[in-house]
PDB file of C-alpha atoms in Angstrom:
ATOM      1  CA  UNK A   1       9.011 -29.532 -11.684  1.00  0.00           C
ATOM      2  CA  UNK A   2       8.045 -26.009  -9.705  1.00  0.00           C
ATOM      3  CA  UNK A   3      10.999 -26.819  -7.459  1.00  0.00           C
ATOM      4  CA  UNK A   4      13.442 -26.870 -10.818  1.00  0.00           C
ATOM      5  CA  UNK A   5      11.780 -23.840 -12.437  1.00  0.00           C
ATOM      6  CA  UNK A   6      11.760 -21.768  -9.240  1.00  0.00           C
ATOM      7  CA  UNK A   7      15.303 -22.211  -8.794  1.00  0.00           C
ATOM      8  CA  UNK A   8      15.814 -21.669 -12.245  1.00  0.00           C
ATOM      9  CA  UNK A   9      14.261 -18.492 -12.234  1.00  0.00           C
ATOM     10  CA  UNK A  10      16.592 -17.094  -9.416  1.00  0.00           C
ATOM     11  CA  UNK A  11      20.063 -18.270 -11.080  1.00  0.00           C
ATOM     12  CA  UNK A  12      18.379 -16.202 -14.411  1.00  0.00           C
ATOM     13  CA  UNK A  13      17.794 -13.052 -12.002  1.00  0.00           C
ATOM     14  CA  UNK A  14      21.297 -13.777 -10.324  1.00  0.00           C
ATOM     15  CA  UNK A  15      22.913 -14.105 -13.851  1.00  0.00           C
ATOM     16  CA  UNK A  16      20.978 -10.900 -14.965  1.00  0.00           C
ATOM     17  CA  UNK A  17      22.015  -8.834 -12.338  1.00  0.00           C
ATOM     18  CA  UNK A  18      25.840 -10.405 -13.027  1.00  0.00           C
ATOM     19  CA  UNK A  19      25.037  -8.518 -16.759  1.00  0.00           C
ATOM     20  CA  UNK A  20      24.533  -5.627 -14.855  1.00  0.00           C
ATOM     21  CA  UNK A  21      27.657  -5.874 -13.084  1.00  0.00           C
ATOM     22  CA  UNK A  22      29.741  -5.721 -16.149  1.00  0.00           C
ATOM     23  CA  UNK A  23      28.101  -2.790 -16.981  1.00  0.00           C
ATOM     24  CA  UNK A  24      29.052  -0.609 -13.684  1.00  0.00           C
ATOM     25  CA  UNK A  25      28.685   2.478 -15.275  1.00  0.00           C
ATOM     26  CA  UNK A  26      25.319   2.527 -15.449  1.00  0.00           C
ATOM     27  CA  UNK A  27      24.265   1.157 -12.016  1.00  0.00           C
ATOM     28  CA  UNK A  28      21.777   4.004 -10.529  1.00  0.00           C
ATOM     29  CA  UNK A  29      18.646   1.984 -10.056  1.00  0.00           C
ATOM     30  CA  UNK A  30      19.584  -1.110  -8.022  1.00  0.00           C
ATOM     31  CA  UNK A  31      19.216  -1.094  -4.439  1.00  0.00           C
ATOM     32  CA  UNK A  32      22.311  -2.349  -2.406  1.00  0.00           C
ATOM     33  CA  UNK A  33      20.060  -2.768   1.016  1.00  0.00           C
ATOM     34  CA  UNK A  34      17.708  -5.658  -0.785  1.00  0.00           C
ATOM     35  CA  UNK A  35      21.170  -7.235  -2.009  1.00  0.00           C
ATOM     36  CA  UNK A  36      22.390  -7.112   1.837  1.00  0.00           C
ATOM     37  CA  UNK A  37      19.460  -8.305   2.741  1.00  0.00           C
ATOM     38  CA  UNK A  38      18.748 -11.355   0.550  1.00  0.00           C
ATOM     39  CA  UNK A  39      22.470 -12.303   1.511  1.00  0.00           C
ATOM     40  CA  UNK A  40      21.370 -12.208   5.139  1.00  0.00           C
ATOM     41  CA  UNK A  41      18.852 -14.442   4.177  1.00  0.00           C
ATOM     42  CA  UNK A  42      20.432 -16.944   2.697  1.00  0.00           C
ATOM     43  CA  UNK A  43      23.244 -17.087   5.454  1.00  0.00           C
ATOM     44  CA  UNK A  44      20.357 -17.691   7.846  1.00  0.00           C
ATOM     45  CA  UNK A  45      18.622 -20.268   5.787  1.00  0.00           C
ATOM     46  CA  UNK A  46      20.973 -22.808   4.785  1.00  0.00           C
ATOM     47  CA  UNK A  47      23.007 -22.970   7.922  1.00  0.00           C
ATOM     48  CA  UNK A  48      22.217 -26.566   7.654  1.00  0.00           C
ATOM     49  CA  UNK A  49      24.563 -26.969   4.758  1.00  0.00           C
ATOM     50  CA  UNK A  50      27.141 -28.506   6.317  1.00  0.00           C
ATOM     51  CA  UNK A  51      25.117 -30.709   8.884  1.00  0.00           C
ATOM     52  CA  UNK A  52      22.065 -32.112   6.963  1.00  0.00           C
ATOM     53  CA  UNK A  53      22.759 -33.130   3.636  1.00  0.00           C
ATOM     54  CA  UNK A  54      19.526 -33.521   1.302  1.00  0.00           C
ATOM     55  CA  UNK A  55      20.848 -34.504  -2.727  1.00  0.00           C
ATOM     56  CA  UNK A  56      22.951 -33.018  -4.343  1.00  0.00           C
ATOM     57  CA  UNK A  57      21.393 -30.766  -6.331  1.00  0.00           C
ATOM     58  CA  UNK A  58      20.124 -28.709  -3.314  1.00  0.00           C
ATOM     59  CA  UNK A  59      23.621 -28.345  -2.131  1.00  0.00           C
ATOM     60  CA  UNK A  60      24.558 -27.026  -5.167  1.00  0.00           C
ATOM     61  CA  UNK A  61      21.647 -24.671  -5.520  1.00  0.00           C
ATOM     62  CA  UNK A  62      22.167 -23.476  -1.728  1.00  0.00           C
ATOM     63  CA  UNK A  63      25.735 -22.918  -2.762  1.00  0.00           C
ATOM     64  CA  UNK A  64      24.944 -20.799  -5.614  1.00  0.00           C
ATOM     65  CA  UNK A  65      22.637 -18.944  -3.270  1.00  0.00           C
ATOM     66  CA  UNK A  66      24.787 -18.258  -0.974  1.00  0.00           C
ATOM     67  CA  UNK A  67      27.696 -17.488  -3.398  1.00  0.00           C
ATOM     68  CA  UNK A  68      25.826 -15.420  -5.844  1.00  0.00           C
ATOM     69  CA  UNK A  69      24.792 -12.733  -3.091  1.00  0.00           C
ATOM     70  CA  UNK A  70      27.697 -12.556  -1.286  1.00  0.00           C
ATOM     71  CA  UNK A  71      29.443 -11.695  -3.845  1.00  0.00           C
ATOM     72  CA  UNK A  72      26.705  -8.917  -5.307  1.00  0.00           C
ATOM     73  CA  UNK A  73      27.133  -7.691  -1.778  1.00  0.00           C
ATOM     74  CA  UNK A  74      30.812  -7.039  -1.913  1.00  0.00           C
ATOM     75  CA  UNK A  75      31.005  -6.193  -5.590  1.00  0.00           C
ATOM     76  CA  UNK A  76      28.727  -3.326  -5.190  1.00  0.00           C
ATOM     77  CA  UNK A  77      30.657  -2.145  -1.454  1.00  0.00           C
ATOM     78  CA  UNK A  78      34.260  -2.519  -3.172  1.00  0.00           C
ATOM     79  CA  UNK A  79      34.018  -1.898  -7.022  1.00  0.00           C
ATOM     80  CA  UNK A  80      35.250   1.298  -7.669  1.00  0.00           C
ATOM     81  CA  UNK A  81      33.031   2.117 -10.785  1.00  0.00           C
ATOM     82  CA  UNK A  82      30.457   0.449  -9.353  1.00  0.00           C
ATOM     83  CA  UNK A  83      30.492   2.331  -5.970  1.00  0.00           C
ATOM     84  CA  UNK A  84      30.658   5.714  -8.273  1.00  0.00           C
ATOM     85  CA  UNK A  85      27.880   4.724 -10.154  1.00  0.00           C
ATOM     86  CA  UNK A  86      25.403   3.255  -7.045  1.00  0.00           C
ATOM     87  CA  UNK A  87      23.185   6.409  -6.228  1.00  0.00           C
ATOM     88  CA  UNK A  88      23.051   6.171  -2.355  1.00  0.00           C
ATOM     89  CA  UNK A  89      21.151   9.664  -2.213  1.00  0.00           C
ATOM     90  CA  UNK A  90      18.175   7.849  -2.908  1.00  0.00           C
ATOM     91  CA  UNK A  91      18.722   4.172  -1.509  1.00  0.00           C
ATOM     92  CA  UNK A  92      18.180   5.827   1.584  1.00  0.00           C
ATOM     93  CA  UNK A  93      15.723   2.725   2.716  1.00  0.00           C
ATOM     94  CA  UNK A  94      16.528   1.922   6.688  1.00  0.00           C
ATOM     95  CA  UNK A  95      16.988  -1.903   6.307  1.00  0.00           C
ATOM     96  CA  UNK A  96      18.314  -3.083   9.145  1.00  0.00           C
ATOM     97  CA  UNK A  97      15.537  -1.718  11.188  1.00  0.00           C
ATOM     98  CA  UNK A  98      13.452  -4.336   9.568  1.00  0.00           C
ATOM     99  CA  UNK A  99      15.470  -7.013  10.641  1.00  0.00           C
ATOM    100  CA  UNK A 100      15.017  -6.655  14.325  1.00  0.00           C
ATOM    101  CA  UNK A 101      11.435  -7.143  14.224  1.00  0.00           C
ATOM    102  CA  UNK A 102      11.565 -10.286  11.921  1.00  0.00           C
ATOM    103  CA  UNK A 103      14.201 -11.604  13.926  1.00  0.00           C
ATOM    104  CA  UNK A 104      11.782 -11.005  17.146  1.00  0.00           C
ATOM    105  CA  UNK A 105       8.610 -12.776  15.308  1.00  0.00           C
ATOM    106  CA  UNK A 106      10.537 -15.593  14.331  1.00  0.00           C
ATOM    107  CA  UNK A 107      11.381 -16.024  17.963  1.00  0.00           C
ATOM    108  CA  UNK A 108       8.079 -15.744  18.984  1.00  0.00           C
ATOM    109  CA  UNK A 109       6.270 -17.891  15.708  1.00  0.00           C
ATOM    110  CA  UNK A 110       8.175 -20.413  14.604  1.00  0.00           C
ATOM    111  CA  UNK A 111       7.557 -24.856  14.164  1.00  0.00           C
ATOM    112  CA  UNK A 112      10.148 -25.704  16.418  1.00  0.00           C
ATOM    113  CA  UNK A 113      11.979 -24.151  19.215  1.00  0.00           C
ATOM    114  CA  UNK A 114      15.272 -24.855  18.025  1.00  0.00           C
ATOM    115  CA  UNK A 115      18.309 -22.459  16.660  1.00  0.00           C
ATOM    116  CA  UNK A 116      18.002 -23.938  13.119  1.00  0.00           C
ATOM    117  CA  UNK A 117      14.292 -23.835  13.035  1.00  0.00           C
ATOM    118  CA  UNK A 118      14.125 -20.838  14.214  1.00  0.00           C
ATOM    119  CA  UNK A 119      16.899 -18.967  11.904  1.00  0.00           C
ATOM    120  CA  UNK A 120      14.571 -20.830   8.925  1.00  0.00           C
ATOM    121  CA  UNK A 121      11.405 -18.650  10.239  1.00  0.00           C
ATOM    122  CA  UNK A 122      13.495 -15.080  10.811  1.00  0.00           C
ATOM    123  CA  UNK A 123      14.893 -15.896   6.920  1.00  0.00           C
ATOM    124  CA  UNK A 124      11.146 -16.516   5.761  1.00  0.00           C
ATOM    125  CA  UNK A 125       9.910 -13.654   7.403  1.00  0.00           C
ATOM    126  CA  UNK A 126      12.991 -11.140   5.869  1.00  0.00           C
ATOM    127  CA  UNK A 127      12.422 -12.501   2.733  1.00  0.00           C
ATOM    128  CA  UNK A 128       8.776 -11.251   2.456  1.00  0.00           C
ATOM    129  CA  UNK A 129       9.850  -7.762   2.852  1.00  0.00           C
ATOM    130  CA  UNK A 130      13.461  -7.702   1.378  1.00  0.00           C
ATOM    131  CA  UNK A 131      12.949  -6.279  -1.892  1.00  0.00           C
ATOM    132  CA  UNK A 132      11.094  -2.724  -0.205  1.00  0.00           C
ATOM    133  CA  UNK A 133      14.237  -1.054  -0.025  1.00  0.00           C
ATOM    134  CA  UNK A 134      14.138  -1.827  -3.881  1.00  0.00           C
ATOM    135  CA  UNK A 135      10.714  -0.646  -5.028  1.00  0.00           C
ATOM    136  CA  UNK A 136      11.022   2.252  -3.086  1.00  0.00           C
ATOM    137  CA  UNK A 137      13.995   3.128  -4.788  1.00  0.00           C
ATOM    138  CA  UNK A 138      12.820   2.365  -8.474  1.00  0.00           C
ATOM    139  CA  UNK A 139       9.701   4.588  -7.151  1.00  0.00           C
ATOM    140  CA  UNK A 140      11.798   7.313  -6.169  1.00  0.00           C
ATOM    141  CA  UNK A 141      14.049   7.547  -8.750  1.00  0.00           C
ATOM    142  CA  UNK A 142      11.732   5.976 -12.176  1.00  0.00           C
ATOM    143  CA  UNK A 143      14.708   4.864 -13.385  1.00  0.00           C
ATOM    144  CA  UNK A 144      14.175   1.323 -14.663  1.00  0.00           C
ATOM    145  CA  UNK A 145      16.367  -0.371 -17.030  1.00  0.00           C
ATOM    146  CA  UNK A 146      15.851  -3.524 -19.193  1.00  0.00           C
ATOM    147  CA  UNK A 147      18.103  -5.465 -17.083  1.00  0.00           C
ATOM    148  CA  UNK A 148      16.862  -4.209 -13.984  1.00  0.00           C
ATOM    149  CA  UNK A 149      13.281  -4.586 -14.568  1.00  0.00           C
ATOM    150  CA  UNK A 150      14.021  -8.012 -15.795  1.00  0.00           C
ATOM    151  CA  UNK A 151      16.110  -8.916 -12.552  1.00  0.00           C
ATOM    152  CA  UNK A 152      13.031  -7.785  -9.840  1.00  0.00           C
ATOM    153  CA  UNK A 153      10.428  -9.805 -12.242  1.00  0.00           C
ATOM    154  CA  UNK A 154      12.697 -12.987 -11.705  1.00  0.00           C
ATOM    155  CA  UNK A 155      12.928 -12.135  -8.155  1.00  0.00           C
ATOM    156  CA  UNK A 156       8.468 -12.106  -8.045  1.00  0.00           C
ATOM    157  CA  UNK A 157       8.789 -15.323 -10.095  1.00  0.00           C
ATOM    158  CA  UNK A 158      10.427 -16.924  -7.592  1.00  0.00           C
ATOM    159  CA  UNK A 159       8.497 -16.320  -5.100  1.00  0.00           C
ATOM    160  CA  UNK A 160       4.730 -16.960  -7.037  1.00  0.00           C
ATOM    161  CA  UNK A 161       5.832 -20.055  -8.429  1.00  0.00           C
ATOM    162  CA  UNK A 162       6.427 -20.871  -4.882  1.00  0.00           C
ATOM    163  CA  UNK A 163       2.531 -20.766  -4.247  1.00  0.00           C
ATOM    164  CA  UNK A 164       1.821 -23.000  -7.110  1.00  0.00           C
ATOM    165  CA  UNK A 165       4.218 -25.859  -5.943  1.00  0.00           C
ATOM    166  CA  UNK A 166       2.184 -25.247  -2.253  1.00  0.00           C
ATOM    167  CA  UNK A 167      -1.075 -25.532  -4.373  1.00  0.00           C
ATOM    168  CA  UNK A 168      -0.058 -28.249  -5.750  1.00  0.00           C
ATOM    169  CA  UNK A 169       1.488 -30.376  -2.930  1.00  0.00           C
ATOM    170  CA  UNK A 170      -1.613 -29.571  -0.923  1.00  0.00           C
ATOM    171  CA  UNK A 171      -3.685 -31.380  -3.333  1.00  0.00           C
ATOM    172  CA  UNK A 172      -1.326 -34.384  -3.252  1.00  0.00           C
ATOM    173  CA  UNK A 173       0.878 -34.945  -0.255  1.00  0.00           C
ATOM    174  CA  UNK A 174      -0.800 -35.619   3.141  1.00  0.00           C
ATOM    175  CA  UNK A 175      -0.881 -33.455   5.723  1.00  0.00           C
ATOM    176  CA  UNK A 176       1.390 -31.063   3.860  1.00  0.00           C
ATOM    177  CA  UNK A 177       0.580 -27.621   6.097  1.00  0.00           C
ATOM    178  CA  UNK A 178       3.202 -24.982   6.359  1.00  0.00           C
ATOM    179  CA  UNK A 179       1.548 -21.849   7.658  1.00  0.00           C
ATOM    180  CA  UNK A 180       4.347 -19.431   8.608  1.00  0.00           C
ATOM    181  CA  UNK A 181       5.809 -20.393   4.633  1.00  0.00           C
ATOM    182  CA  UNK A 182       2.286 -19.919   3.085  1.00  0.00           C
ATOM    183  CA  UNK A 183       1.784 -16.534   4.314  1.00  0.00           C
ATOM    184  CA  UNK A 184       5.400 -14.743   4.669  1.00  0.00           C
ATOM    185  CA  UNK A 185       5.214 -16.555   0.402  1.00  0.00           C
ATOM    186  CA  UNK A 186       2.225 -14.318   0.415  1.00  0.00           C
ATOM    187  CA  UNK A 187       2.778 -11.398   1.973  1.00  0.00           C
ATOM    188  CA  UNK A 188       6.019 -11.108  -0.837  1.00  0.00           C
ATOM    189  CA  UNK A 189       4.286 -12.108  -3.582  1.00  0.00           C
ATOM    190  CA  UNK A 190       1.642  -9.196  -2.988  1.00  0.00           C
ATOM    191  CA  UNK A 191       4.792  -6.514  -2.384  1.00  0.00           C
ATOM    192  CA  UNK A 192       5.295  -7.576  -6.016  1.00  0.00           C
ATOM    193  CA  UNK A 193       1.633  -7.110  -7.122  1.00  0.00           C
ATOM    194  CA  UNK A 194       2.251  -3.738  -7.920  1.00  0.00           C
ATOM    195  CA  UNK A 195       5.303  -3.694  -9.765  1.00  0.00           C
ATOM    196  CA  UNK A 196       4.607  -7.178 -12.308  1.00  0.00           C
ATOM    197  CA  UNK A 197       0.991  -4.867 -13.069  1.00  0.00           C
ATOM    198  CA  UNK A 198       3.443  -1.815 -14.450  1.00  0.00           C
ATOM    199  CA  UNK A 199       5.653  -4.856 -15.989  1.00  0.00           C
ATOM    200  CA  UNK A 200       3.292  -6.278 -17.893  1.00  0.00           C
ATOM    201  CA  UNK A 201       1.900  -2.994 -18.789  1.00  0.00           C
ATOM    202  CA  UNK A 202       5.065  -1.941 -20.267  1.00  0.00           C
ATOM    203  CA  UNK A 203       5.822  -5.052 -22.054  1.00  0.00           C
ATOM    204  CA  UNK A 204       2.594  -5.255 -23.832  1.00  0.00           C
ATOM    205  CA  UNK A 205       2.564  -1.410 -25.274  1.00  0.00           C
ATOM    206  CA  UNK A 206       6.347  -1.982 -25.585  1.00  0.00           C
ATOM    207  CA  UNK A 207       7.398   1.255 -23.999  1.00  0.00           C
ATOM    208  CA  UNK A 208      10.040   2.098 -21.016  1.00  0.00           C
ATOM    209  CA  UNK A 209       8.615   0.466 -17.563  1.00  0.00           C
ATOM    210  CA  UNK A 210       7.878   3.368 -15.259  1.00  0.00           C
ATOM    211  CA  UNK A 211       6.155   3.332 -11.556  1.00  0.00           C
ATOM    212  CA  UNK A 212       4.083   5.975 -10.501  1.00  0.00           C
ATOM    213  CA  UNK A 213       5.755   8.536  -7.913  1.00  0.00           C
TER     214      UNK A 213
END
């Protein structure tokens, strides 16, 4: 059941952000390095697709995964509105310095010495800090649409509804202990923290969401 609702909640923030894309005109506010990012991700995640095949559905959701960010990725490098319309001045985050060190910590902490394994770890450990370049550029800029605030609330969703399928196995599956997960899970969930408190805050005095500078 979390395993259907988390994935659920990422195809809503995919198909959110897809709204956005028909609306390029108006794309100042969403951060092309997390996008490049989370696509990185992905492509080091599931590079098992091909060689170890689980059910269906997770082929299809891995698919979609893949896919979806891909083609964010290119849409926002070769859309001519949408390139017009992406404010660069302020996505000025330096995400690929980020990557190095993840990359080097997988190498270093990881549950099996293998090149799958660990490309799973370096994707964990991006994932945890792949939506900075975002925040920082909704707290530069305070410019928070509906649709975008709705798309980086998915993205937390994800990830906390993560913790309560881990709570929840714990308590009934043996021996189920996944350290580097649990605490790359956490470290994201906690980048989030800040932003769902502002969220919520907006949504229950139903005014614009805003971060503080």
């Amino acid at each position: 059941m979390f395993y259907l609702v988390q994935h659920m909640a990422n195809c809503f923030g995919f198909q959110i952000f897809s709204r956005r894309l028909l609306i390029p005109c108006v794309f100042a506010g969403v951060s092309r390095k997390t996008q490049e990012l989370y696509a990185l991700v992905f492509a080091s995640r599931y590079l098992d697709i091909f060689t170890s095949y689980v059910s269906f559905y997770n082929t299809v959701m891995k698919l979609i995964f893949l896919g979806s960010s891909f083609s964010i990725v290119w849409y926002m490098r070769h859309h001519k509105l949408v390139r017009r319309s992406y404010d660069k001045d302020h996505d000025t985050f330096r995400h690929f310095f980020i990557v190095l060190p993840c990359l080097i910590l997988a190498l270093l902490i990881h549950e099996k010495f293998t090149f799958i394994e660990v490309m799973w770890a370096f994707s964990l450990y991006l994932e945890a800090v792949a939506i900075l370049p975002q925040l920082v550029l909704l707290q530069r800029t305070r410019n928070i649409d509906n649709l975008t605030g709705q798309y980086v609330f998915l993205l937390g969703a994800y990830r906390a509804l993560y913790i309560l399928n881990w709570v929840y196995r714990y308590f009934t599956e043996p021996h189920y202990v996944h350290w580097i997960t649990w605490i790359s899970g956490l470290i994201q969930t906690l980048l989030y923290a800040d932003f769902f408190y502002y969220y919520f805050q907006s949504w229950k005095n139903n005014v614009k969401l805003e971060l503080p500078a």
